Short mmCIF file of C-alpha atoms and ligand atoms in Angstrom, two decimals:
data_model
loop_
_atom_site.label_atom_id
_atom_site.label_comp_id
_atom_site.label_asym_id
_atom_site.label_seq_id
_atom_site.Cartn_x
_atom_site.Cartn_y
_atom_site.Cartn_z
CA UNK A 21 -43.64 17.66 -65.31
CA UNK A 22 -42.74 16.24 -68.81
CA UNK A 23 -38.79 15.07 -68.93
CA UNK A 24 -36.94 16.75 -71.24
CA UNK A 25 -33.28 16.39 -69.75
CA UNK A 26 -30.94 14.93 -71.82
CA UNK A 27 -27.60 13.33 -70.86
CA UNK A 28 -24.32 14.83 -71.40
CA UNK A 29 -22.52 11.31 -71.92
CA UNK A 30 -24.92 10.48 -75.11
CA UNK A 31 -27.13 8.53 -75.61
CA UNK A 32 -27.81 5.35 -77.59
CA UNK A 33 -29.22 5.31 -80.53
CA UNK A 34 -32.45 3.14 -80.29
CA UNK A 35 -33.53 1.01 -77.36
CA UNK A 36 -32.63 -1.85 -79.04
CA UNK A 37 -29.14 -0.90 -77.98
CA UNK A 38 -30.34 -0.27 -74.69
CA UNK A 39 -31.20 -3.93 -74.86
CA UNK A 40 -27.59 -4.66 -76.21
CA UNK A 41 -25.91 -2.94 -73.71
CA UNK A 42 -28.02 -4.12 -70.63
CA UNK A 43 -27.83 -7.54 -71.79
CA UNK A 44 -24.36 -7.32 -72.12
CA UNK A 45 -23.99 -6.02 -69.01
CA UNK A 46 -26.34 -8.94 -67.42
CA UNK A 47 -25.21 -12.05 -69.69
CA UNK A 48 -21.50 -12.42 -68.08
CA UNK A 49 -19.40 -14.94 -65.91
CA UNK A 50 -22.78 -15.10 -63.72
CA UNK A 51 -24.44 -16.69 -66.48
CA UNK A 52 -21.26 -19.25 -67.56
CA UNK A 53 -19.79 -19.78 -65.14
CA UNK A 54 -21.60 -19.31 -61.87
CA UNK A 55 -25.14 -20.30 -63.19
CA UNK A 56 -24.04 -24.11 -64.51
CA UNK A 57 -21.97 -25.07 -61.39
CA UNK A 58 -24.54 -23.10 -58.77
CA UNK A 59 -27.29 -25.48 -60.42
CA UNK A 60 -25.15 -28.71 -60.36
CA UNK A 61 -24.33 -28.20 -56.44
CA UNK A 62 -27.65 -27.23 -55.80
CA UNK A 63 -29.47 -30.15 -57.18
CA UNK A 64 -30.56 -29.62 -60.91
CA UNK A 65 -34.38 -28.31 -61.84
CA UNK A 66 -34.76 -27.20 -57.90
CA UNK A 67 -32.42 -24.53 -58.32
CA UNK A 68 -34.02 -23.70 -61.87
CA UNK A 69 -37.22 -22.65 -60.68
CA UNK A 70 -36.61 -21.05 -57.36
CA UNK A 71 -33.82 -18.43 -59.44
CA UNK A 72 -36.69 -18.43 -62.40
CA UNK A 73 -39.10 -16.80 -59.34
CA UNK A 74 -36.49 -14.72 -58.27
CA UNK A 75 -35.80 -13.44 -61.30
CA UNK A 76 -39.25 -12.32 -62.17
CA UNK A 77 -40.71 -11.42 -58.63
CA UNK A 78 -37.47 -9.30 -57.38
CA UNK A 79 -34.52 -9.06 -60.09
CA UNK A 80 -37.11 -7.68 -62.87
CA UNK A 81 -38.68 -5.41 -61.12
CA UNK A 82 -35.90 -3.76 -59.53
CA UNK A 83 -34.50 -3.57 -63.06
CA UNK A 84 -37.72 -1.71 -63.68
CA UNK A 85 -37.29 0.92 -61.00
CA UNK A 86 -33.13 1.49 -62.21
CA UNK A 87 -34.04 2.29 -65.59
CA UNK A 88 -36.72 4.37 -64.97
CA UNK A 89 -35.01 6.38 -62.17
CA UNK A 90 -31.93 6.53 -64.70
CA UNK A 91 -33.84 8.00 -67.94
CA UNK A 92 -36.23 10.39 -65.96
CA UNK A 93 -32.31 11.93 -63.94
CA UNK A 94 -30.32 11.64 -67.00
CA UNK A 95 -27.59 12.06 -64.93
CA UNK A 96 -25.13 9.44 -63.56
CA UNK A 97 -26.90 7.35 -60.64
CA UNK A 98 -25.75 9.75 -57.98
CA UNK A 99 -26.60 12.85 -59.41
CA UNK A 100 -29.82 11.38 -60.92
CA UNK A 101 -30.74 10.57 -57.34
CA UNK A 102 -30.12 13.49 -55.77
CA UNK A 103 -31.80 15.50 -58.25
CA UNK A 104 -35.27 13.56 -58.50
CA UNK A 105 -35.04 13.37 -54.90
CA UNK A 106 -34.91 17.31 -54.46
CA UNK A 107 -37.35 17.82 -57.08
CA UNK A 108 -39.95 15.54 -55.09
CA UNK A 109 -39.15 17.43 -51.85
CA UNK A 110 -37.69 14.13 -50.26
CA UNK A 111 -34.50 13.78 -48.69
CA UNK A 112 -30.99 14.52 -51.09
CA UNK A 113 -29.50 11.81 -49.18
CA UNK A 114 -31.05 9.03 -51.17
CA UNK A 115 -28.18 9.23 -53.85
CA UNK A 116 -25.77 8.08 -51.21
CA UNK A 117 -27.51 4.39 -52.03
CA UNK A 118 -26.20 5.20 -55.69
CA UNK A 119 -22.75 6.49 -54.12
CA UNK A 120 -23.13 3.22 -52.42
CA UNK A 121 -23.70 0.91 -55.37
CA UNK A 122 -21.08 2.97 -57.37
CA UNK A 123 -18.44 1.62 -55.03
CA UNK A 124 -19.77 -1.56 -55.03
CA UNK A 125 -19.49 -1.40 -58.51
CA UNK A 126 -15.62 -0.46 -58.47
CA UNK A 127 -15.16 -3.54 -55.61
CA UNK A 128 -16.93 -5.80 -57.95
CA UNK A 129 -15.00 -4.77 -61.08
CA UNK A 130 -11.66 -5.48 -59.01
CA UNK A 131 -12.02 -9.16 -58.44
CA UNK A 132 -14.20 -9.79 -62.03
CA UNK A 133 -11.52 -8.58 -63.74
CA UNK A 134 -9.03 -10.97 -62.20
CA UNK A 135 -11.35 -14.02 -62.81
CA UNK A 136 -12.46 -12.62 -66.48
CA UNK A 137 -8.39 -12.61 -66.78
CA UNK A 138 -7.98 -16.07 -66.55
CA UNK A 139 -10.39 -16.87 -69.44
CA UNK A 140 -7.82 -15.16 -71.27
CA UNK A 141 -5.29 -18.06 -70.22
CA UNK A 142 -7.43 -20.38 -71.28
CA UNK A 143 -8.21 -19.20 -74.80
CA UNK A 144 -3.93 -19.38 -75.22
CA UNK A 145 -4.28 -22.67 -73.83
CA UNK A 146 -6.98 -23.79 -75.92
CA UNK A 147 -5.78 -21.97 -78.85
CA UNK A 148 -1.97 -23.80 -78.37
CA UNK A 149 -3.59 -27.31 -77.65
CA UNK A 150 -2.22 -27.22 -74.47
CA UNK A 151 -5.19 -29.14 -73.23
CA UNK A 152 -5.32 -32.17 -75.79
CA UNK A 153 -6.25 -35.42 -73.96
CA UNK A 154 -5.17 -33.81 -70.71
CA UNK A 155 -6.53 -35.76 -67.05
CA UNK A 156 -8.02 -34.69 -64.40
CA UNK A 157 -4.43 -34.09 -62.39
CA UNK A 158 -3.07 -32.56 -65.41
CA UNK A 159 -5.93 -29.83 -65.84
CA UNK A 160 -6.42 -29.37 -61.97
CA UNK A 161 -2.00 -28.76 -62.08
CA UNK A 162 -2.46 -26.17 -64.92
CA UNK A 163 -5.32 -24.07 -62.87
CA UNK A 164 -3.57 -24.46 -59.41
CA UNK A 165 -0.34 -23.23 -61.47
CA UNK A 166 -2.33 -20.07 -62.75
CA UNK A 167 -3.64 -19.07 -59.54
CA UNK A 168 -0.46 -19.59 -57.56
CA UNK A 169 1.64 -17.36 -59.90
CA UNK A 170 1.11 -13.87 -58.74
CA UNK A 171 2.78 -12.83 -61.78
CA UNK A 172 1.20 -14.37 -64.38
CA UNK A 173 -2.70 -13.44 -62.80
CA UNK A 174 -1.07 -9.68 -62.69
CA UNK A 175 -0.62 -10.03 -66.85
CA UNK A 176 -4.05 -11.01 -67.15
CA UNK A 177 -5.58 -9.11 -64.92
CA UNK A 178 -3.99 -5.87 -66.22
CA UNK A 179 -4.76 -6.56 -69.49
CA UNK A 180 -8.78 -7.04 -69.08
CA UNK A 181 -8.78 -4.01 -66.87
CA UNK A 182 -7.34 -2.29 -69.67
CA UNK A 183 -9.76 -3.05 -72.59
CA UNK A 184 -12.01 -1.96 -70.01
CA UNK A 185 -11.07 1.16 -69.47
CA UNK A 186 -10.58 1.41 -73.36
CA UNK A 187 -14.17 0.81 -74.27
CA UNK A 188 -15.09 3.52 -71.41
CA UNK A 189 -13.05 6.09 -72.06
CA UNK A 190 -14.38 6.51 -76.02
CA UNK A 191 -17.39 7.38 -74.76
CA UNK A 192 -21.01 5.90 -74.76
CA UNK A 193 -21.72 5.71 -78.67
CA UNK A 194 -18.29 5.47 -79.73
CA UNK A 195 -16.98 3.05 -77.23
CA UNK A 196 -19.96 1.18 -75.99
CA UNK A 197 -22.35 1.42 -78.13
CA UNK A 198 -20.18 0.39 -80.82
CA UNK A 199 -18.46 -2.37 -79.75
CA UNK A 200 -21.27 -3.59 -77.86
CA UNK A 201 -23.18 -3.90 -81.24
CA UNK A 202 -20.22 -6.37 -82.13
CA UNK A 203 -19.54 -8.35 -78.81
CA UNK A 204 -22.96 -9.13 -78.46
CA UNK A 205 -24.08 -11.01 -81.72
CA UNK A 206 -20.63 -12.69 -81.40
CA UNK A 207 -22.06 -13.65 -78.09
CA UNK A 208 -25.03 -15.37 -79.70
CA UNK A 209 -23.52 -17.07 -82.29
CA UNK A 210 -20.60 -18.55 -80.36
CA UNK A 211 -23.12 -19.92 -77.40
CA UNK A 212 -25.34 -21.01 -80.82
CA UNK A 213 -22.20 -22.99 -81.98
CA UNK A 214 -21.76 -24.42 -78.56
CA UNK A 215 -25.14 -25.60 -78.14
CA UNK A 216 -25.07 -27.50 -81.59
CA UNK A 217 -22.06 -29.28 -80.62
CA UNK A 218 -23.32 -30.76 -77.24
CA UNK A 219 -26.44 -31.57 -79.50
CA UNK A 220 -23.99 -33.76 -81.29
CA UNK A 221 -22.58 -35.47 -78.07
CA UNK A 222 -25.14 -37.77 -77.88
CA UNK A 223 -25.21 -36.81 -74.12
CA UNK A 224 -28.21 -33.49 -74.72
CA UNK A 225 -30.80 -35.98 -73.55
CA UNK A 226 -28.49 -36.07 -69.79
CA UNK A 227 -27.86 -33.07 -69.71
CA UNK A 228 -31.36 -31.76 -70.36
CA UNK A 229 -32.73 -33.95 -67.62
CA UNK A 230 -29.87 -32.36 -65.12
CA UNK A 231 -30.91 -29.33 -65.39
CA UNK A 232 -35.02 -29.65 -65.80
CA UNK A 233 -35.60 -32.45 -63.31
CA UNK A 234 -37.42 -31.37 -60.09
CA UNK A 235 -36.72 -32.55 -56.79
CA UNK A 236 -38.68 -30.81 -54.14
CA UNK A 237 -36.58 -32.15 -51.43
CA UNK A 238 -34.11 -29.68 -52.64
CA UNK A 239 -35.66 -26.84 -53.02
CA UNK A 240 -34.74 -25.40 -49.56
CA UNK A 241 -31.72 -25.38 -49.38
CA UNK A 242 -31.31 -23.40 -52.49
CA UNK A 243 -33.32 -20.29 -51.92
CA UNK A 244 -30.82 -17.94 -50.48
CA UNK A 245 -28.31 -18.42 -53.37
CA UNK A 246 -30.89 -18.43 -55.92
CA UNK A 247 -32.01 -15.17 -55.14
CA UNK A 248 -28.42 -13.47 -54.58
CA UNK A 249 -27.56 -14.64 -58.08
CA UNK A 250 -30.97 -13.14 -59.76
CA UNK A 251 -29.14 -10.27 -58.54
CA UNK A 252 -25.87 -10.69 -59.55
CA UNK A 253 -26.89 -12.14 -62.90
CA UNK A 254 -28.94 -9.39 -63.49
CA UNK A 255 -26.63 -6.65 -62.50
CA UNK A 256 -28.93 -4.73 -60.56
CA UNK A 257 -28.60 -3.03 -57.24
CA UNK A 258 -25.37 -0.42 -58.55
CA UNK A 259 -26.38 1.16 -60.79
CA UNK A 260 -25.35 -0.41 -64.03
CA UNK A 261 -28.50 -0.32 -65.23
CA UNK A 262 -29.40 2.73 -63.84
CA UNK A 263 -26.48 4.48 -65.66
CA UNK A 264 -27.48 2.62 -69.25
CA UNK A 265 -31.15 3.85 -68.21
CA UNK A 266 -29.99 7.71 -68.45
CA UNK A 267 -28.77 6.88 -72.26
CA UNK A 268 -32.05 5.67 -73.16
CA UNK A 269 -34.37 7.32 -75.87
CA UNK A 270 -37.32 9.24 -74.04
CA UNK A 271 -39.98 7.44 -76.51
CA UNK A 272 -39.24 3.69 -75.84
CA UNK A 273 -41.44 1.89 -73.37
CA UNK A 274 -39.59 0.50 -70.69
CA UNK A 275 -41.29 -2.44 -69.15
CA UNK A 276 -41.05 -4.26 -72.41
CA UNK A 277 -37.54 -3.19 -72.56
CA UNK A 278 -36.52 -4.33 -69.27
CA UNK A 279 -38.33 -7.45 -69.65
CA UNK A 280 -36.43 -8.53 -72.86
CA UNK A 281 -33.36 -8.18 -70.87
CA UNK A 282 -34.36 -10.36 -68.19
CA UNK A 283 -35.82 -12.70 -70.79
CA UNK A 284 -32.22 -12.77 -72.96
CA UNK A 285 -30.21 -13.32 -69.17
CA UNK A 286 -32.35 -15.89 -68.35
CA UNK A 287 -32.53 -17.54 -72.20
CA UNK A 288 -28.09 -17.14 -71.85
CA UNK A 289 -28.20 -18.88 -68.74
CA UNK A 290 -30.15 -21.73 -69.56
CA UNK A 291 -28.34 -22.02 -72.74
CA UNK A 292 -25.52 -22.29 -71.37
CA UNK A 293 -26.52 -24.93 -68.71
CA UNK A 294 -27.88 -26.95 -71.65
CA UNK A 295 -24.57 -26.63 -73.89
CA UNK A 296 -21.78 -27.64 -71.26
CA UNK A 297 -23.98 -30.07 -68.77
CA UNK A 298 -23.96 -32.89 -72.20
CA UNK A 299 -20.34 -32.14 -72.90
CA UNK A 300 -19.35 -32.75 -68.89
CA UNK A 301 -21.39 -36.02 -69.34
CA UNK A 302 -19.85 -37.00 -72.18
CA UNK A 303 -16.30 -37.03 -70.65
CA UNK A 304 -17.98 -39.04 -67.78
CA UNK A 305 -17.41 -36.06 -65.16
CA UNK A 306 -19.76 -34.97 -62.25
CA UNK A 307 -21.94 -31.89 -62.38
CA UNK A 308 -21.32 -30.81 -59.15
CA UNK A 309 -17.89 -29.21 -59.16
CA UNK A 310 -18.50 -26.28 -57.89
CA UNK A 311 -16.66 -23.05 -59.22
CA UNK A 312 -14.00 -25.75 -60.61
CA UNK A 313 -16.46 -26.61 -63.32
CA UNK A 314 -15.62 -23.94 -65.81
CA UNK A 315 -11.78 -23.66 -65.49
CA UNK A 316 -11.19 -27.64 -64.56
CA UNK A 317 -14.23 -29.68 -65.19
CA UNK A 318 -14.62 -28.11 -68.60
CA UNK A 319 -10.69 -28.51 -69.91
CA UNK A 320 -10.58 -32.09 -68.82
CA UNK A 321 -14.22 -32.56 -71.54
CA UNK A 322 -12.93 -30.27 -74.13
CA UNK A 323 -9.61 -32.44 -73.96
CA UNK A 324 -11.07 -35.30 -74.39
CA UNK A 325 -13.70 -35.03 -77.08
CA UNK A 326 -13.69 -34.94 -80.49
CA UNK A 327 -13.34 -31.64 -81.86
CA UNK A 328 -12.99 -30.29 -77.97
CA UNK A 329 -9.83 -28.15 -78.39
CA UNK A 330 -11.48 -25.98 -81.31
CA UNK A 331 -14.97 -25.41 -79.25
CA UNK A 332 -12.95 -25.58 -75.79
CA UNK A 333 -11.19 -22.22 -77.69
CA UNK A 334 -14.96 -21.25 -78.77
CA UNK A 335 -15.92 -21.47 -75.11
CA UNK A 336 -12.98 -19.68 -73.55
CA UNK A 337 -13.96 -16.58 -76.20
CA UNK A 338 -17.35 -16.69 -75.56
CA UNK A 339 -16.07 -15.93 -71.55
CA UNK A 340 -14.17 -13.18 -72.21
CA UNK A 341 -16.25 -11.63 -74.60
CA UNK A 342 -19.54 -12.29 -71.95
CA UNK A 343 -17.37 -10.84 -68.80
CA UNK A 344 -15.90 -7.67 -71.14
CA UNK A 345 -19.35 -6.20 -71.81
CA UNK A 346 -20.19 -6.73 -68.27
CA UNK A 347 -17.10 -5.33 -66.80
CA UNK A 348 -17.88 -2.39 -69.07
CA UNK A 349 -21.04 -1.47 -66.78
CA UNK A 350 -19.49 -1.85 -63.60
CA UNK A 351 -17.09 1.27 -64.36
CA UNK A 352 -19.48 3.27 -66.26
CA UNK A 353 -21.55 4.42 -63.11
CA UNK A 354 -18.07 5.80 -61.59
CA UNK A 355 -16.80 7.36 -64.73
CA UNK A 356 -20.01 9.12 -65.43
CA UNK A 357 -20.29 10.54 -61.97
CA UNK A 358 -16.34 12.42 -61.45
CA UNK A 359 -16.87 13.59 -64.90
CA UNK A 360 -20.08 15.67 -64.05
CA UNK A 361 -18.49 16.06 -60.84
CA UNK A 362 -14.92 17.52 -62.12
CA UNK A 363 -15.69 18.40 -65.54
CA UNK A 364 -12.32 16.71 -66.57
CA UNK A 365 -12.16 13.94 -69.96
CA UNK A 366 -13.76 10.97 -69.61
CA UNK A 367 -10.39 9.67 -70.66
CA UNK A 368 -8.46 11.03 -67.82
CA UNK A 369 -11.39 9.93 -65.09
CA UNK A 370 -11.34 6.47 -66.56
CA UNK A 371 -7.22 6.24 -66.38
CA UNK A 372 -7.61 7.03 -62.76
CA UNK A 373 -10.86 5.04 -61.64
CA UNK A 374 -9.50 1.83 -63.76
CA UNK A 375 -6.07 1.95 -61.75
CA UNK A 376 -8.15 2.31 -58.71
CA UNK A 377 -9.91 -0.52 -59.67
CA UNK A 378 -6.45 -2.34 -60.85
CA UNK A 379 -4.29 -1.91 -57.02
CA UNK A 380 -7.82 -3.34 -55.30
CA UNK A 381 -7.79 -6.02 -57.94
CA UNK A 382 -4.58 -6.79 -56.67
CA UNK A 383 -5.64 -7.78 -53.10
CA UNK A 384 -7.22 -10.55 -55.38
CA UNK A 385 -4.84 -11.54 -57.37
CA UNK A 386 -2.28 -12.20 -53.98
CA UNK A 387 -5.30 -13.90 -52.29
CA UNK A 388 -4.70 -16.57 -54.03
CA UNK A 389 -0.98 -17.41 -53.50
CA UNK A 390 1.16 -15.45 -51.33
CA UNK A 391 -1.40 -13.92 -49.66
CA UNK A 392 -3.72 -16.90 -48.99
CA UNK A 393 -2.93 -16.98 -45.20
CA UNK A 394 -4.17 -12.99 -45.12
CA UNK A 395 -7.84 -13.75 -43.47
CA UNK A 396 -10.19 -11.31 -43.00
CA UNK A 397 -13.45 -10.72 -40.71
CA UNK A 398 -12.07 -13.92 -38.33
CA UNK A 399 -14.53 -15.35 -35.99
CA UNK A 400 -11.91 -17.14 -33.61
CA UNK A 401 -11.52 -18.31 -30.25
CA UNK A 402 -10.44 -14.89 -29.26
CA UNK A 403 -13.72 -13.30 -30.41
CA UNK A 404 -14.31 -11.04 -33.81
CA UNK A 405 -10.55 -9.95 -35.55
CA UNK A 406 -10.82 -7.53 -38.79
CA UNK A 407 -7.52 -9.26 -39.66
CA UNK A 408 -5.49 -11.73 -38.80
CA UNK A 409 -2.51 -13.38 -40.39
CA UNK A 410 -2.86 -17.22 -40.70
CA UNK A 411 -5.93 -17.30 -38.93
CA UNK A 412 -8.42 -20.86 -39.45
CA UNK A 413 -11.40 -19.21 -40.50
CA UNK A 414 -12.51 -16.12 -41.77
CA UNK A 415 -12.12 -15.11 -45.57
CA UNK A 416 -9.45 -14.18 -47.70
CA UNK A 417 -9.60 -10.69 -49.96
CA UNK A 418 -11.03 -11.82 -52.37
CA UNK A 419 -14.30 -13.78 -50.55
CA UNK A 420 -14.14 -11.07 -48.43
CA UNK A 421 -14.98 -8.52 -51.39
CA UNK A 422 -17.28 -11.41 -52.51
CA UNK A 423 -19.29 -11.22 -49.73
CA UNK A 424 -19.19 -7.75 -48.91
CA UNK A 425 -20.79 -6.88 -52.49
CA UNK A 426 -23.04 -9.97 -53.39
CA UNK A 427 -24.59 -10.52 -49.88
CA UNK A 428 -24.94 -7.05 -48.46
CA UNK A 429 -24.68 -4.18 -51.07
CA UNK A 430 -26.21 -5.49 -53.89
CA UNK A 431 -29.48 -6.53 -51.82
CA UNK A 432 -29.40 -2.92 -49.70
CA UNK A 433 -28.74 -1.48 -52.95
CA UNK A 434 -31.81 -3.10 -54.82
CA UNK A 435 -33.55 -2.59 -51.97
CA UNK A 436 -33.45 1.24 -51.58
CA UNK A 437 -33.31 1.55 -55.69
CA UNK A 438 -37.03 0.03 -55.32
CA UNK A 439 -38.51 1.94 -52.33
CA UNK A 440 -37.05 5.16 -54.41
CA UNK A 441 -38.58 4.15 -57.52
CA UNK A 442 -41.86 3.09 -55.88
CA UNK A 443 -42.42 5.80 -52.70
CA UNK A 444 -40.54 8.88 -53.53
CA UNK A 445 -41.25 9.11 -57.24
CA UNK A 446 -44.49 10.97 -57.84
CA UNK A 447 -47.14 8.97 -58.96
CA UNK A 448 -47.13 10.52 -62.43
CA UNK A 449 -43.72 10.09 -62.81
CA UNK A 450 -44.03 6.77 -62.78
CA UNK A 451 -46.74 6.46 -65.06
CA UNK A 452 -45.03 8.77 -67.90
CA UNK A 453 -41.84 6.72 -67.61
CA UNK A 454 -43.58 3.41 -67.50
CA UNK A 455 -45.98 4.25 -70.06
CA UNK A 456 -47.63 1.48 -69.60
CA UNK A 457 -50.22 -0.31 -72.28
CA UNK A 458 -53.20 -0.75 -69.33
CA UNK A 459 -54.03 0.52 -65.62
CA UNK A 460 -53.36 -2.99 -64.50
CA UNK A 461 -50.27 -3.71 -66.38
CA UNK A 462 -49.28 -0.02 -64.36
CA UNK A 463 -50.84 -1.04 -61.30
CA UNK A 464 -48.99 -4.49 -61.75
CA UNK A 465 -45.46 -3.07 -62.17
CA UNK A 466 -46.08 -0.64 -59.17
CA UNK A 467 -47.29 -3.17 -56.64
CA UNK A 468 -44.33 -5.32 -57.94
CA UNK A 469 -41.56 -2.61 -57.49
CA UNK A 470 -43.25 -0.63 -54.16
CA UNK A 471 -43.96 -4.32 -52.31
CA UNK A 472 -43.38 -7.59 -53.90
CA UNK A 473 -39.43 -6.72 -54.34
CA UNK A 474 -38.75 -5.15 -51.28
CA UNK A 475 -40.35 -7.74 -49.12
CA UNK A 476 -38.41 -10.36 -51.16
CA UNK A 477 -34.93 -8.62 -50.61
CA UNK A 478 -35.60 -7.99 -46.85
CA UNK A 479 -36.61 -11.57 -46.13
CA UNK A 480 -33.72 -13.14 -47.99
CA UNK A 481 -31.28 -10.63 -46.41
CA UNK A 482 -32.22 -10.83 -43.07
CA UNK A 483 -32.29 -14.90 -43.61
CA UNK A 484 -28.50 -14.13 -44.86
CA UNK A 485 -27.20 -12.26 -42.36
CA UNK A 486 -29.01 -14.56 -39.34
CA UNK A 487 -27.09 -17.61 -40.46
N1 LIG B 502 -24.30 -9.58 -64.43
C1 LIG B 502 -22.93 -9.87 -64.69
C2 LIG B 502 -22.71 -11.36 -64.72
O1 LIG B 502 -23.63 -12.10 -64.61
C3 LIG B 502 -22.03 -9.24 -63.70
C4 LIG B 502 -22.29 -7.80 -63.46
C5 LIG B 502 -22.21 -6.79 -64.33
C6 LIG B 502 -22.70 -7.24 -62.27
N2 LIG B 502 -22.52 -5.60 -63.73
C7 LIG B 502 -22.82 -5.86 -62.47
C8 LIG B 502 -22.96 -7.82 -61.06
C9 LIG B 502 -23.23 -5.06 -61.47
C10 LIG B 502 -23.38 -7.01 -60.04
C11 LIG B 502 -23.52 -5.65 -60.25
O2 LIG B 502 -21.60 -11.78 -64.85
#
């Protein structure tokens, strides 16, 4: 059966906007922030390679099998779903993975856009010189002051939300695809600027040797993240890219699509590893932070170099402008569905999701002051509590969300996104969609997307879960 559907959303004008738009939704705070200080606590060139396998064994081809189930359902991921599924005489109840992933989605937009709000701090900050020869107490005061002032992380985090929901609710050409074809060349040339600065540190030579040097004795204890974050960086296993997929053009050939994307993510990352790794150095700070490095670790360099405050502000932009087009995708999914659903304006469906999105975001933003003591999924003395006030362990909201999303509905989500893809899509289905060059470049991606992925994601998650 030849697809012919369009998409009643648009579509984008060339795949090279596809590529935009995926890579904007993939190149975000995963790639900044979480990629640099996940690779300094997890030893270096270790990490590297285990998340460069990851990438291309599992987090590719799962990207694979969302794109292609988006552009053959044109549809949002839910109703794409249920329709291919019907039409191959398989169960309709395979779109309630994408209803899944579309509220992991929402979860994972509420706490993003709390942590993509303080970047917005820190570009005033940066901007106002705030941070000129500032010391270690000095820059860890100023972050513990912006986390434990509900008020101020409210501002922020209302105000991301909201050019959010203002890129989504002008639709997909005139509110993604255009400003996407602006925020992303930005992108480039800001991380460009940044990486010809630490060139000039005299530190690149450190740096590069941080992040390429292999030490097998690390590699173990690495794996599990490494392959959680190929997800997460990638932004597969909701949807996004399923729901970018259904506004691509029916003649471009996706697996050299998909792999540009991962290529770019992975080209972002590493850039980024190279360009703040010499500048850390060159303060004479440690690698190994942890999630401190970006919004501590990186003020204290930046306020003590020369020329920091300027490319400290270069940074902070580079943040928000990274975590914007990736916040984008994570409501797109949701919006796309209740319109189809309701048939009201995408305007009115993105008001209401985004303020959805804004009270859960909330839970965040208390998490870390008032409501730090509010501990969730408690494994005390007293057995298993949901919730418990003041309790030891267990997490707050926000880890809680963390963990619910990252560690188990991202992986089920790729998961059943791949087994869709690979076992319910007809054989020829595949092969139009994929339209690939040779039989074994076909047979290649299909023996990556029905096996190789799905045995990755089961053994990592059942690893996860049994620890
Ligand atoms: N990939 C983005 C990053 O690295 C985050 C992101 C965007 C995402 N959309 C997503 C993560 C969907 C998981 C699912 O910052």
């Amino acid at each position: 059966m030849a697809n012919d559907k369009v998409s009643i959303h648009g579509a984008w004008a060339s795949r090279w906007v596809f590529i935009l738009a995926a890579t904007g939704s993939a190149v975000g705070l995963g790639n900044i922030w979480k990629f640099p200080y996940m690779t300094g606590v997890y030893g270096g060139g270790a990490f590297v390679v285990m998340y460069l396998i990851c990438i291309a064994l599992v987090g590719v081809p799962i990207m694979l099998a969302e794109t292609l189930i988006g552009r053959r359902g044109r549809q949002s991921p839910v109703n794409a779903m249920k329709s291919l599924a019907i039409e191959a005489g398989a169960s309709r109840h395979w779109s309630l993975a994408a209803l899944m992933g579309m509220v992991a989605a929402l979860l994972i937009l509420s706490f993003y856009s709390v942590v993509a709000g303080w970047s917005l701090e820190y570009i005033l900050g940066m901007g106002s010189g705030r941070f000129e020869g500032i010391s270690g107490e000095g820059a860890g005061a100023a972050f513990g002051g912006l986390t434990g002032d509900p008020w101020r992380l409210t501002l922020w985090h209302t105000l991301f939300m909201f050019l959010t929901a203002l890129v989504i609710a002008r639709g997909v050409v005139a509110g993604l695809e255009r400003s996407l074809r602006i925020m992303m060349p930005l992108l480039f040339v800001l991380l460009l600027v940044l990486l010809g600065y630490s060139l000039t540190t005299g530190y690149f030579r450190q740096g590069f040797d941080f992040l390429f040097h292999f030490d097998p004795s690390k590699v173990q204890g690495g794996i599990l993240a490494a392959m959680g974050h190929a997800f997460f960086t990638l932004s597969v296993g909701v949807g996004s890219i399923m729901v970018y997929g259904a506004y691509m053009p029916k003649n471009a050939s996706i697996g050299g699509t998909v792999m540009a994307v991962g290529l770019l993510d992975t080209l972002v990352a590493l850039t980024a590893g190279l360009a703040l790794f010499p500048i850390v150095f060159a303060a004479g700070l440690e690698p190994g932070a942890g999630p401190g490095l970006m919004f501590v670790t990186l003020p204290i360099a930046f306020g003590n170099i020369a020329f920091g405050q300027v490319m400290g502000l270069v940074f902070f932009i580079l943040v928000a402008v990274a975590a914007w087009s990736s916040s984008i995708s994570m409501l797109e999914p949701a919006v796309a569905y209740f319109v189809e659903r309701s048939g009201r304006s995408r305007a009115q469906v993105t008001a209401v999701l985004a303020l959805l999105c804004w009270v859960v975001g909330m839970g965040t933003v208390l998490s870390f002051n008032v409501g730090a003591e509010a501990k969730f999924f408690v494994f005390g003395e007293e057995g298993f509590r949901l919730f418990q006030w003041g309790a030891e362990g267990g997490k707050t909201f926000f880890d809680s969300i963390d963990y619910l999303t990252s560690r188990i509905l991202l992986p089920l989500g790729g998961l059943a996104f791949a087994l869709f893809a690979g076992w319910v899509l007809s054989r020829e289905a595949l092969r139009e969609e994929l339209a690939a060059k040779s039989p074994l470049l076909f047979n290649l991606a299909l023996w990556l997307i029905r096996v190789v992925a799905p045995i990755g994601v089961l053994v990592v998650f059942v690893a996860e879960l049994s620890k």
